Amino acid sequence: ATTNSAGAGAGAATPAAAVTGGGAAASRGGSRQVLTLSQAEAEEERERQRLEERATQERQRRDRDKKGIAGGKRLSDQDWDKLELLLRSINVSRCTVLEAMVFCLDKADWAIEIAECITESLTIMETDMALKIARLNLVSDVLHNTASSRPSAWAYRREFEKSLPDIFEHMHLAIAREESRLQADKAKEQAVRILRIWEDWGLFAPQYVRGLEAALVVGVKRLRSLA
């Protein structure tokens, strides 16, 4: 019975093709085109889901990595807003730097995310140079207090040690783009002075601090070309 039904279906298709001629072929071609588009859309949807799954897995991995690590807690939205406000309003005034530093030390259990946020704020090319230096002073004050008795305060040194090479390389690029040579030289002098202070404090190994200074003064790309 199945064979007869298929045969009948085939027999019915032949007269339809004869009657419609090229139109039927065009119709079949149109169907194939719609099918192809549907497949492409389905593939695009699968790729989107795959990327979302990967992003979710990455967030979960980072959350797992942070558990049990000093400074690995997650900031609340309110704390994020407070931190961003402090970073926007900070300036050369010691009181603004002090206020931001106290926030960081009080939130030392959240050191990983705070250090990431400060690093990001220091690697925005369009940021005014005076604001970059003020934020670098904040990093310096936080590092100076990492030996305090506050729980997890030492985690800031661990986190900034990872990101300072990028910060000083970016500082080099920002200084090179500064239109005012006077402002550029002043910013470089202030940043070098901070590095000298860190060297005196013994925050990091001497070769590490010299590497930061080389990234600031010479630039990583040029250093690689000279190597």
Tab-separated table of C-alpha atoms in Angstrom:
chain	number	residue	atom	x	y	z
A	1	ALA	CA	0.000	0.000	0.000
A	2	THR	CA	2.911	2.310	0.760
A	3	THR	CA	4.490	1.692	-2.612
A	4	ASN	CA	1.226	2.382	-4.401
A	5	SER	CA	0.793	5.639	-2.520
A	6	ALA	CA	4.305	6.779	-3.451
A	7	GLY	CA	3.666	5.781	-7.042
A	8	ALA	CA	0.464	7.719	-7.118
A	9	GLY	CA	2.244	10.724	-5.668
A	10	ALA	CA	4.906	10.510	-8.366
A	11	GLY	CA	2.269	10.128	-11.067
A	12	ALA	CA	0.426	13.188	-9.792
A	13	ALA	CA	3.553	15.279	-9.823
A	14	THR	CA	4.334	14.634	-13.471
A	15	PRO	CA	1.159	16.178	-14.939
A	16	ALA	CA	1.519	19.181	-12.617
A	17	ALA	CA	4.995	19.807	-13.952
A	18	ALA	CA	3.780	19.457	-17.522
A	19	VAL	CA	0.954	21.944	-16.984
A	20	THR	CA	2.942	24.611	-15.089
A	21	GLY	CA	6.191	24.170	-16.998
A	22	GLY	CA	8.962	26.506	-15.827
A	23	GLY	CA	6.722	27.948	-13.138
A	24	ALA	CA	6.838	24.718	-11.159
A	25	ALA	CA	10.618	24.626	-11.443
A	26	ALA	CA	10.789	28.208	-10.214
A	27	SER	CA	8.506	27.294	-7.337
A	28	ARG	CA	10.758	24.414	-6.378
A	29	GLY	CA	13.758	26.722	-6.664
A	30	GLY	CA	12.052	29.227	-4.378
A	31	SER	CA	11.420	26.499	-1.825
A	32	ARG	CA	15.083	25.547	-1.872
A	33	GLN	CA	16.040	29.205	-1.332
A	34	VAL	CA	13.715	29.526	1.665
A	35	LEU	CA	15.173	26.298	3.073
A	36	THR	CA	18.703	27.640	2.670
A	37	LEU	CA	17.835	30.874	4.457
A	38	SER	CA	16.199	28.906	7.254
A	39	GLN	CA	19.314	26.787	7.654
A	40	ALA	CA	21.504	29.899	7.769
A	41	GLU	CA	19.283	31.448	10.392
A	42	ALA	CA	19.294	28.260	12.414
A	43	GLU	CA	23.091	28.123	12.231
A	44	GLU	CA	23.306	31.767	13.307
A	45	GLU	CA	21.029	31.053	16.258
A	46	ARG	CA	23.143	28.045	17.255
A	47	GLU	CA	26.283	30.190	17.092
A	48	ARG	CA	24.649	32.882	19.225
A	49	GLN	CA	23.620	30.312	21.817
A	50	ARG	CA	27.112	28.824	21.779
A	51	LEU	CA	28.675	32.244	22.455
A	52	GLU	CA	26.200	32.958	25.240
A	53	GLU	CA	26.952	29.582	26.792
A	54	ARG	CA	30.688	30.254	26.580
A	55	ALA	CA	30.224	33.666	28.226
A	56	THR	CA	28.144	32.077	30.992
A	57	GLN	CA	30.775	29.391	31.537
A	58	GLU	CA	33.481	32.058	31.715
A	59	ARG	CA	31.528	34.012	34.346
A	60	GLN	CA	30.963	30.826	36.314
A	61	ARG	CA	34.652	29.937	36.051
A	62	ARG	CA	35.655	33.366	37.329
A	63	ASP	CA	33.168	33.057	40.174
A	64	ARG	CA	34.617	29.658	41.086
A	65	ASP	CA	38.143	31.032	40.879
A	66	LYS	CA	37.256	33.917	43.194
A	67	LYS	CA	35.682	31.722	45.849
A	68	GLY	CA	38.050	31.313	48.738
A	69	ILE	CA	40.508	33.849	47.296
A	70	ALA	CA	41.253	36.958	49.314
A	71	GLY	CA	39.486	39.922	47.723
A	72	GLY	CA	37.236	37.714	45.616
A	73	LYS	CA	33.803	38.885	46.711
A	74	ARG	CA	31.402	40.498	44.211
A	75	LEU	CA	30.550	44.195	44.527
A	76	SER	CA	26.927	45.201	44.839
A	77	ASP	CA	25.436	47.618	42.317
A	78	GLN	CA	25.445	50.310	44.981
A	79	ASP	CA	29.162	49.795	45.649
A	80	TRP	CA	29.906	49.861	41.920
A	81	ASP	CA	28.120	53.190	41.619
A	82	LYS	CA	30.030	54.558	44.608
A	83	LEU	CA	33.383	53.424	43.222
A	84	GLU	CA	32.721	54.894	39.790
A	85	LEU	CA	31.633	58.184	41.365
A	86	LEU	CA	34.838	58.333	43.413
A	87	LEU	CA	36.974	57.651	40.354
A	88	ARG	CA	35.198	60.323	38.334
A	89	SER	CA	35.468	62.978	41.036
A	90	ILE	CA	39.027	62.286	42.189
A	91	ASN	CA	41.605	65.029	41.594
A	92	VAL	CA	44.992	66.212	42.848
A	93	SER	CA	43.375	67.214	46.146
A	94	ARG	CA	44.552	64.854	48.869
A	95	CYS	CA	41.096	64.673	50.420
A	96	THR	CA	39.553	63.137	47.284
A	97	VAL	CA	42.386	60.595	47.020
A	98	LEU	CA	42.012	59.820	50.722
A	99	GLU	CA	38.260	59.288	50.417
A	100	ALA	CA	38.719	56.859	47.529
A	101	MET	CA	41.544	55.044	49.329
A	102	VAL	CA	39.438	54.575	52.473
A	103	PHE	CA	36.650	53.108	50.347
A	104	CYS	CA	39.091	50.658	48.743
A	105	LEU	CA	40.551	49.539	52.063
A	106	ASP	CA	37.126	49.209	53.671
A	107	LYS	CA	36.128	47.044	50.702
A	108	ALA	CA	39.332	44.983	50.594
A	109	ASP	CA	37.295	41.771	50.438
A	110	TRP	CA	36.245	43.020	46.988
A	111	ALA	CA	39.833	43.876	45.915
A	112	ILE	CA	39.765	41.925	42.648
A	113	GLU	CA	36.836	43.806	41.136
A	114	ILE	CA	37.949	47.152	42.555
A	115	ALA	CA	41.452	46.738	41.111
A	116	GLU	CA	39.952	45.769	37.747
A	117	CYS	CA	37.749	48.876	37.771
A	118	ILE	CA	40.643	51.195	38.697
A	119	THR	CA	42.831	49.596	36.025
A	120	GLU	CA	40.148	50.108	33.404
A	121	SER	CA	39.792	53.759	34.445
A	122	LEU	CA	43.556	54.214	33.977
A	123	THR	CA	43.588	52.705	30.489
A	124	ILE	CA	40.998	54.941	28.830
A	125	MET	CA	42.934	56.943	26.254
A	126	GLU	CA	40.581	59.945	26.291
A	127	THR	CA	40.874	60.514	30.039
A	128	ASP	CA	42.448	63.832	31.011
A	129	MET	CA	46.092	63.446	32.044
A	130	ALA	CA	45.580	65.158	35.403
A	131	LEU	CA	42.811	62.660	36.194
A	132	LYS	CA	45.097	59.746	35.241
A	133	ILE	CA	47.777	61.005	37.628
A	134	ALA	CA	45.212	61.443	40.417
A	135	ARG	CA	44.043	57.851	39.916
A	136	LEU	CA	47.652	56.659	39.877
A	137	ASN	CA	48.126	58.431	43.228
A	138	LEU	CA	45.129	56.455	44.481
A	139	VAL	CA	46.792	53.203	43.407
A	140	SER	CA	49.951	54.320	45.204
A	141	ASP	CA	48.101	55.086	48.440
A	142	VAL	CA	46.241	51.779	48.313
A	143	LEU	CA	49.498	49.886	47.737
A	144	HIS	CA	51.143	51.730	50.609
A	145	ASN	CA	48.432	50.411	52.930
A	146	THR	CA	48.462	46.810	51.716
A	147	ALA	CA	50.612	45.904	54.716
A	148	SER	CA	47.940	47.166	57.103
A	149	SER	CA	46.065	44.873	59.449
A	150	ARG	CA	42.886	45.165	57.393
A	151	PRO	CA	41.786	41.722	56.162
A	152	SER	CA	42.527	41.090	52.487
A	153	ALA	CA	44.246	44.488	52.048
A	154	TRP	CA	47.339	42.682	50.737
A	155	ALA	CA	45.230	41.361	47.842
A	156	TYR	CA	45.495	44.770	46.157
A	157	ARG	CA	49.246	44.311	45.722
A	158	ARG	CA	48.657	40.942	44.107
A	159	GLU	CA	46.048	42.324	41.729
A	160	PHE	CA	47.855	45.534	40.775
A	161	GLU	CA	51.085	43.640	40.170
A	162	LYS	CA	49.239	41.937	37.308
A	163	SER	CA	47.856	45.122	35.770
A	164	LEU	CA	50.536	47.772	36.375
A	165	PRO	CA	52.531	46.881	33.222
A	166	ASP	CA	49.423	47.606	31.117
A	167	ILE	CA	48.740	50.788	33.090
A	168	PHE	CA	52.223	52.205	32.534
A	169	GLU	CA	52.334	51.169	28.884
A	170	HIS	CA	49.024	52.968	28.403
A	171	MET	CA	50.398	55.961	30.302
A	172	HIS	CA	53.303	56.057	27.831
A	173	LEU	CA	50.884	56.121	24.890
A	174	ALA	CA	48.734	58.807	26.518
A	175	ILE	CA	51.763	61.005	27.203
A	176	ALA	CA	52.911	60.606	23.604
A	177	ARG	CA	49.492	61.821	22.419
A	178	GLU	CA	49.414	64.787	24.790
A	179	GLU	CA	49.365	67.983	22.723
A	180	SER	CA	51.075	70.077	25.371
A	181	ARG	CA	54.703	69.022	25.783
A	182	LEU	CA	54.757	70.851	29.099
A	183	GLN	CA	51.854	68.774	30.406
A	184	ALA	CA	53.353	65.590	28.940
A	185	ASP	CA	56.719	66.155	30.630
A	186	LYS	CA	55.004	67.031	33.904
A	187	ALA	CA	52.890	63.860	33.826
A	188	LYS	CA	55.912	61.691	33.038
A	189	GLU	CA	57.860	63.294	35.877
A	190	GLN	CA	55.004	62.682	38.322
A	191	ALA	CA	54.647	59.043	37.264
A	192	VAL	CA	58.399	58.429	37.562
A	193	ARG	CA	58.340	60.008	41.033
A	194	ILE	CA	55.638	57.537	42.075
A	195	LEU	CA	57.781	54.645	40.832
A	196	ARG	CA	60.748	55.945	42.829
A	197	ILE	CA	58.559	55.998	45.939
A	198	TRP	CA	57.484	52.397	45.327
A	199	GLU	CA	61.115	51.417	44.975
A	200	ASP	CA	61.911	53.065	48.309
A	201	TRP	CA	58.966	51.322	49.947
A	202	GLY	CA	60.113	47.948	48.588
A	203	LEU	CA	56.639	47.175	47.274
A	204	PHE	CA	57.914	45.136	44.355
A	205	ALA	CA	61.164	43.601	43.159
A	206	PRO	CA	63.586	46.248	41.802
A	207	GLN	CA	63.613	44.727	38.306
A	208	TYR	CA	59.816	44.855	38.204
A	209	VAL	CA	59.780	48.584	39.032
A	210	ARG	CA	62.514	49.233	36.447
A	211	GLY	CA	60.366	47.410	33.904
A	212	LEU	CA	57.446	49.693	34.704
A	213	GLU	CA	59.663	52.737	34.256
A	214	ALA	CA	60.927	51.430	30.922
A	215	ALA	CA	57.330	50.876	29.763
A	216	LEU	CA	56.510	54.445	30.787
A	217	VAL	CA	59.548	56.218	29.340
A	218	VAL	CA	60.416	54.076	26.312
A	219	GLY	CA	57.294	52.056	25.558
A	220	VAL	CA	56.866	48.313	25.244
A	221	LYS	CA	56.870	48.258	21.431
A	222	ARG	CA	60.140	50.122	21.212
A	223	LEU	CA	61.669	47.917	23.891
A	224	ARG	CA	60.723	44.833	21.887
A	225	SER	CA	62.254	46.285	18.736
A	226	LEU	CA	65.496	46.971	20.613
A	227	ALA	CA	65.616	43.491	22.114
